[in-house]
Backbone as JSON Lines, residues from 0, in Angstrom:
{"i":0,"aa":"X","n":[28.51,18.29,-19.84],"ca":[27.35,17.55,-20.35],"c":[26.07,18.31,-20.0]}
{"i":1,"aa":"X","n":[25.13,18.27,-20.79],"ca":[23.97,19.45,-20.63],"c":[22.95,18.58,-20.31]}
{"i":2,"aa":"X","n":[22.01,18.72,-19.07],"ca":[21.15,17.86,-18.55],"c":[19.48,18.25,-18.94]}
{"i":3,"aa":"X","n":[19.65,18.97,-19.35],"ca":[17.92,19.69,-19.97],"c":[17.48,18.4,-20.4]}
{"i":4,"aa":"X","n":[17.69,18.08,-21.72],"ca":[16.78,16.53,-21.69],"c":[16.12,15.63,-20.12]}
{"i":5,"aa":"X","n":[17.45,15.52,-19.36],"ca":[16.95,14.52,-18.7],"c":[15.89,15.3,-17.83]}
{"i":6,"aa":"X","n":[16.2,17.13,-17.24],"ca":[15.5,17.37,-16.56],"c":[13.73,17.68,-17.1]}
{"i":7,"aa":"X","n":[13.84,17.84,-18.47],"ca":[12.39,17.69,-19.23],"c":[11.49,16.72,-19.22]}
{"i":8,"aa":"X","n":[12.55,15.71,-19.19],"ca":[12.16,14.19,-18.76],"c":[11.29,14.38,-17.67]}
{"i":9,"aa":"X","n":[12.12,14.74,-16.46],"ca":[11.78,14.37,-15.45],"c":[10.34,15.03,-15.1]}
{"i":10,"aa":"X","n":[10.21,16.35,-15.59],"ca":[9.22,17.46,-15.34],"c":[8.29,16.85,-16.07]}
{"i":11,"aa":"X","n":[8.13,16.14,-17.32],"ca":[6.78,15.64,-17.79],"c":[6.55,14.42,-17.06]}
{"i":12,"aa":"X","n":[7.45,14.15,-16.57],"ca":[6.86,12.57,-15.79],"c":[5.75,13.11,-14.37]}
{"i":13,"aa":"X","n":[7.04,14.16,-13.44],"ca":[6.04,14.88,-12.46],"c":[5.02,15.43,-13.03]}
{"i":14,"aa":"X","n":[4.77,16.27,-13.74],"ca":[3.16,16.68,-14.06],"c":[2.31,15.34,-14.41]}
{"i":15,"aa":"X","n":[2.47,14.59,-15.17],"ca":[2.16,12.97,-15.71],"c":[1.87,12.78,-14.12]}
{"i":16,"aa":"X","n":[2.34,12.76,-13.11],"ca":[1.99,11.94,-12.04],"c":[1.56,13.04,-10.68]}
{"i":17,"aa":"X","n":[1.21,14.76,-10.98],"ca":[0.42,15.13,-10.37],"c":[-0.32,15.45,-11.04]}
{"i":18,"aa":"X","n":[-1.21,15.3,-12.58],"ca":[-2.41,14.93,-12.57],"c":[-3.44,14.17,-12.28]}
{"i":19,"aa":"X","n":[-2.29,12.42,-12.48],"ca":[-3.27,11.67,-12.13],"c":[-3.07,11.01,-10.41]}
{"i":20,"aa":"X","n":[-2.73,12.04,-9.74],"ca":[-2.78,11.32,-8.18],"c":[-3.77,13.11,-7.47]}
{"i":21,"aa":"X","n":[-3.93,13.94,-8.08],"ca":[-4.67,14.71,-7.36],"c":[-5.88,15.48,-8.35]}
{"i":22,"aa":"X","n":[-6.95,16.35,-7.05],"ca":[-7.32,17.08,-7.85],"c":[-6.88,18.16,-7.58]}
{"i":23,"aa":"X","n":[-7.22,19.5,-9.13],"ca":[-6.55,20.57,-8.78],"c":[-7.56,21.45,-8.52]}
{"i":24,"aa":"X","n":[-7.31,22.5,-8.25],"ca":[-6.6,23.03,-7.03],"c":[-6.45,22.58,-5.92]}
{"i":25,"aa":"X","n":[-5.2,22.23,-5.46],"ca":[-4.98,21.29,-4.29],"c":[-3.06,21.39,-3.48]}
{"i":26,"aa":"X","n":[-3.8,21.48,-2.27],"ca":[-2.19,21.62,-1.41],"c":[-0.82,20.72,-1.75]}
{"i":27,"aa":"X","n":[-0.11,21.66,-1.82],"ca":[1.51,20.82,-2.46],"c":[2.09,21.32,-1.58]}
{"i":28,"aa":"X","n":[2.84,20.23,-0.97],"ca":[4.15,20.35,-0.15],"c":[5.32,20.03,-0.23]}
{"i":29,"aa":"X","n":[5.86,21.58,-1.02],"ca":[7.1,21.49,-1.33],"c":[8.61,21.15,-0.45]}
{"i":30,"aa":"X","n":[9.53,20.73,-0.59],"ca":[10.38,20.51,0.45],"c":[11.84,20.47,-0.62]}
{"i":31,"aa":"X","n":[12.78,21.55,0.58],"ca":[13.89,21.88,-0.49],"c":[15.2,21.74,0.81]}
{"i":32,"aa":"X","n":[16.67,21.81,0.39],"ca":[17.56,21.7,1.53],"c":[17.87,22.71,0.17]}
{"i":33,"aa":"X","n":[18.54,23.3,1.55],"ca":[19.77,24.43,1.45],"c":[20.66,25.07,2.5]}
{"i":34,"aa":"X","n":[22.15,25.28,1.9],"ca":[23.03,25.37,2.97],"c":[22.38,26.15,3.68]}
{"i":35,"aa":"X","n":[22.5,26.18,4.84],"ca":[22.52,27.23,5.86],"c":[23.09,28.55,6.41]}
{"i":36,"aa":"X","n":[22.15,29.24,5.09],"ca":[22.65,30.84,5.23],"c":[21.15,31.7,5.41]}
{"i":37,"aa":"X","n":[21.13,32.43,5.91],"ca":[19.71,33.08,5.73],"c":[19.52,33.51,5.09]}
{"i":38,"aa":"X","n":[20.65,34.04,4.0],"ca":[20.21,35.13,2.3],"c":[19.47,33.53,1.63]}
{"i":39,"aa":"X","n":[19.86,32.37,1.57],"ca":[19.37,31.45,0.74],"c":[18.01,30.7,1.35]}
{"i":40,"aa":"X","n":[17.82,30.49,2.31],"ca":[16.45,30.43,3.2],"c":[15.23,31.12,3.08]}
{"i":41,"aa":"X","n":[15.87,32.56,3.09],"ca":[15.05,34.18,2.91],"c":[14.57,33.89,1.51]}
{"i":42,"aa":"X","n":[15.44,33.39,0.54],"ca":[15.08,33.85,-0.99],"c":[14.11,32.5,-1.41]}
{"i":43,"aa":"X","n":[14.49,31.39,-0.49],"ca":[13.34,30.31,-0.59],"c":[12.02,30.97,-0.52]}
{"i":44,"aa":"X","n":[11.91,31.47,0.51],"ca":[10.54,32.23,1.56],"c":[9.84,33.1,0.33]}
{"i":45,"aa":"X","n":[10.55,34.44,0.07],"ca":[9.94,34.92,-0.71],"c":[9.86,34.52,-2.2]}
{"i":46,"aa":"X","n":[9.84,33.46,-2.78],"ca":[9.66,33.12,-4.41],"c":[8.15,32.43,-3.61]}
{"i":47,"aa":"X","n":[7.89,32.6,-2.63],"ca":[6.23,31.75,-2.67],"c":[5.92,32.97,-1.58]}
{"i":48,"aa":"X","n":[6.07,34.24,-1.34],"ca":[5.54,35.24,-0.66],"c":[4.21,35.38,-1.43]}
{"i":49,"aa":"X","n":[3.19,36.18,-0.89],"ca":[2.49,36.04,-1.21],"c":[1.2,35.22,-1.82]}
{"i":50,"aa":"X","n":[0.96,34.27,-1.47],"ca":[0.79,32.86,-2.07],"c":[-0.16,32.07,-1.21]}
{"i":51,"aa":"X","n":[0.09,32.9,0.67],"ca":[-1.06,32.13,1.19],"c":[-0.33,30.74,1.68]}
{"i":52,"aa":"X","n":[1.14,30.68,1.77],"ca":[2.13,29.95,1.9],"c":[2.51,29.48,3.7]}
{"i":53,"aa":"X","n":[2.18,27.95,4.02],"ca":[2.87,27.88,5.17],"c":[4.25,27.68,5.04]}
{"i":54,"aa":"X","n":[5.24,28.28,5.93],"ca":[6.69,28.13,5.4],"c":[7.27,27.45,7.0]}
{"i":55,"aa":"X","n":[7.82,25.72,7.04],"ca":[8.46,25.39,8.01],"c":[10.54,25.0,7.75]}
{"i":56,"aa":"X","n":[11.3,25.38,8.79],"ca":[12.24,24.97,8.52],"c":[13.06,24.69,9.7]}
{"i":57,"aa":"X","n":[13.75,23.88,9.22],"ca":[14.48,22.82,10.67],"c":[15.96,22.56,9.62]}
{"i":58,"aa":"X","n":[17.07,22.89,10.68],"ca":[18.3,23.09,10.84],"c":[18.69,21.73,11.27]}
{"i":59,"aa":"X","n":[19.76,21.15,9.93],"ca":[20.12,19.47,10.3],"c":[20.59,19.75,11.71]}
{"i":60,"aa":"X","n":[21.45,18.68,12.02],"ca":[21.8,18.39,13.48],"c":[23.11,18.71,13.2]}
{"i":61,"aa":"X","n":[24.05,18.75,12.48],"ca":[24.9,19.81,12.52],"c":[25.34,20.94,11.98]}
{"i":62,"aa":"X","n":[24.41,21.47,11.72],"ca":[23.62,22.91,11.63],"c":[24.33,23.32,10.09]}
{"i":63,"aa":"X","n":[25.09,22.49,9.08],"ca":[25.29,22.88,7.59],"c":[23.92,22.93,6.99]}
{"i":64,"aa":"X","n":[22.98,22.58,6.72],"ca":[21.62,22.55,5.76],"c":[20.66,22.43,6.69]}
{"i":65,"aa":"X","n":[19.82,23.5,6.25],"ca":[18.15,23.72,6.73],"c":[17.15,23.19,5.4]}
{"i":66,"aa":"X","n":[16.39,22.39,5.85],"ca":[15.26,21.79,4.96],"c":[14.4,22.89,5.03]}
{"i":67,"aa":"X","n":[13.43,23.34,4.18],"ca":[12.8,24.57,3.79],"c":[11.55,23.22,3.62]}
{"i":68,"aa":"X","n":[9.98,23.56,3.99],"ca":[8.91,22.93,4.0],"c":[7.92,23.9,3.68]}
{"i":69,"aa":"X","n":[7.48,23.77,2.43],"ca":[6.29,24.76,2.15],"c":[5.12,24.14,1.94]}
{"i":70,"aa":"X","n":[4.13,24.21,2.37],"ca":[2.91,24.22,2.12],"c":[2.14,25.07,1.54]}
{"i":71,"aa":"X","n":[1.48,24.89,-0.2],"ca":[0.54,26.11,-0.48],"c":[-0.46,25.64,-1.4]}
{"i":72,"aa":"X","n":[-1.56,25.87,-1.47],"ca":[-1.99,25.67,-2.97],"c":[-1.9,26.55,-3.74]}
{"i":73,"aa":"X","n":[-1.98,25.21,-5.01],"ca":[-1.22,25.66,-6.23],"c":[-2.7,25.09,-7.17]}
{"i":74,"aa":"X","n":[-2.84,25.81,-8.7],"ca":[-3.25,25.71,-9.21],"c":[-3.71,24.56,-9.95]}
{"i":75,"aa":"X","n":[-2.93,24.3,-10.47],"ca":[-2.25,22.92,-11.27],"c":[-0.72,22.44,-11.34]}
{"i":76,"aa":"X","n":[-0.6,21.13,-12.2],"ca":[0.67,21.11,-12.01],"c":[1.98,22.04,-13.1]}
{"i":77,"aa":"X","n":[1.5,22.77,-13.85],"ca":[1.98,23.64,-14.34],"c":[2.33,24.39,-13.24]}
{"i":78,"aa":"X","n":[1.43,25.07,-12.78],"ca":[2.09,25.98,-11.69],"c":[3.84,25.06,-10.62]}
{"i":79,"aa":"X","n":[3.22,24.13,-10.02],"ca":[3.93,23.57,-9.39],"c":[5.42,23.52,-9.87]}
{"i":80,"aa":"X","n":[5.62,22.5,-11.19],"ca":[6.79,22.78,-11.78],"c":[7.16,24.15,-12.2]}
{"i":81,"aa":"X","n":[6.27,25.3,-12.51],"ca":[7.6,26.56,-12.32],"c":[8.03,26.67,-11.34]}
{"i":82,"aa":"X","n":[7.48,26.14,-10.16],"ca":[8.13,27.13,-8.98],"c":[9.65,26.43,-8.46]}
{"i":83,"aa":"X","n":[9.08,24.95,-8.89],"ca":[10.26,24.18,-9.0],"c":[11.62,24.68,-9.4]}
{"i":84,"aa":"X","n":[10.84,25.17,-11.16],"ca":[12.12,25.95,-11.65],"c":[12.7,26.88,-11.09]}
{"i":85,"aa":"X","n":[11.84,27.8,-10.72],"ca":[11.86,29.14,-10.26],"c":[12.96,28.87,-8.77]}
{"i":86,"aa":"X","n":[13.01,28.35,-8.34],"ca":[14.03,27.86,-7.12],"c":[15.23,27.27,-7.36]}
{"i":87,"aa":"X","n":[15.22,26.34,-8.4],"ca":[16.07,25.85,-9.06],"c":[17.25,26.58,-9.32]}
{"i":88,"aa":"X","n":[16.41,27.73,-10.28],"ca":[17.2,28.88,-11.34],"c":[17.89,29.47,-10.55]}
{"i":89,"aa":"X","n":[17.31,30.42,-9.28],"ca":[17.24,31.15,-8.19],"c":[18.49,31.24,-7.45]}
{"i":90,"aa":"X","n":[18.59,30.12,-6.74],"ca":[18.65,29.55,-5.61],"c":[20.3,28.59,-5.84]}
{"i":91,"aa":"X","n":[21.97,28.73,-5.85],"ca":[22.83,28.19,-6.16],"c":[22.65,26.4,-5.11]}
{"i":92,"aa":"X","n":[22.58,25.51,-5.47],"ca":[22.93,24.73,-4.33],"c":[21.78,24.13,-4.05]}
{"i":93,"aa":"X","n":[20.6,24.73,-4.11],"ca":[19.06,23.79,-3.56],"c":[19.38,22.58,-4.06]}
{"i":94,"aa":"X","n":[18.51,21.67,-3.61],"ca":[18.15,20.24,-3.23],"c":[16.61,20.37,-3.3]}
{"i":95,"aa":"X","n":[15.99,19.91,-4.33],"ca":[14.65,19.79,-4.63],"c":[14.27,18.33,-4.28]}
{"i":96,"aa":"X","n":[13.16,17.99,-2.92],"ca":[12.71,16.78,-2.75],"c":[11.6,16.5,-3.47]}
């Protein structure tokens, strides 16, 4: 079953609801889980290298998935949802909060 609809859905609703709850240019804090490997952590890190990016991460309590916490500003919410994608695409397994 092919989920693009629903995830188009979902992406115009998020932009729909970070226009009207911020202004832009303005800090987004992204937050992602992923198993706990450092090639998939690492590749979180650098898709927002450069960027001016705070990057926090904490290892569940039994150490399968590290939550990835980014802090950066972002342009608008265009920007925001690529990067979404861009991790999505990337990244086998993420968990986009």
């Amino acid at each position: 079953m092919n989920n693009t609809p629903n995830k188009d859905e979902f992406y115009a609703k998020l932009k729909s609801q970070l226009q009207d709850t911020a202004l832009w240019p303005t800090e987004y804090l992204y937050k992602f889980i992923v198993q706990t490997e450092k090639a998939k952590i690492e590749h979180v890190e650098v898709i927002f290298d450069n960027m001016g990016a705070v990057i926090n991460t904490k290892e569940s309590s039994n150490g399968k998935y590290t939550s990835v916490s980014i802090s950066v500003k972002m342009k608008n919410p265009d920007h925001v949802i690529e990067k979404y994608k861009e991790v999505g695409e990337k990244i086998e397994g993420v968990i986009s909060l």
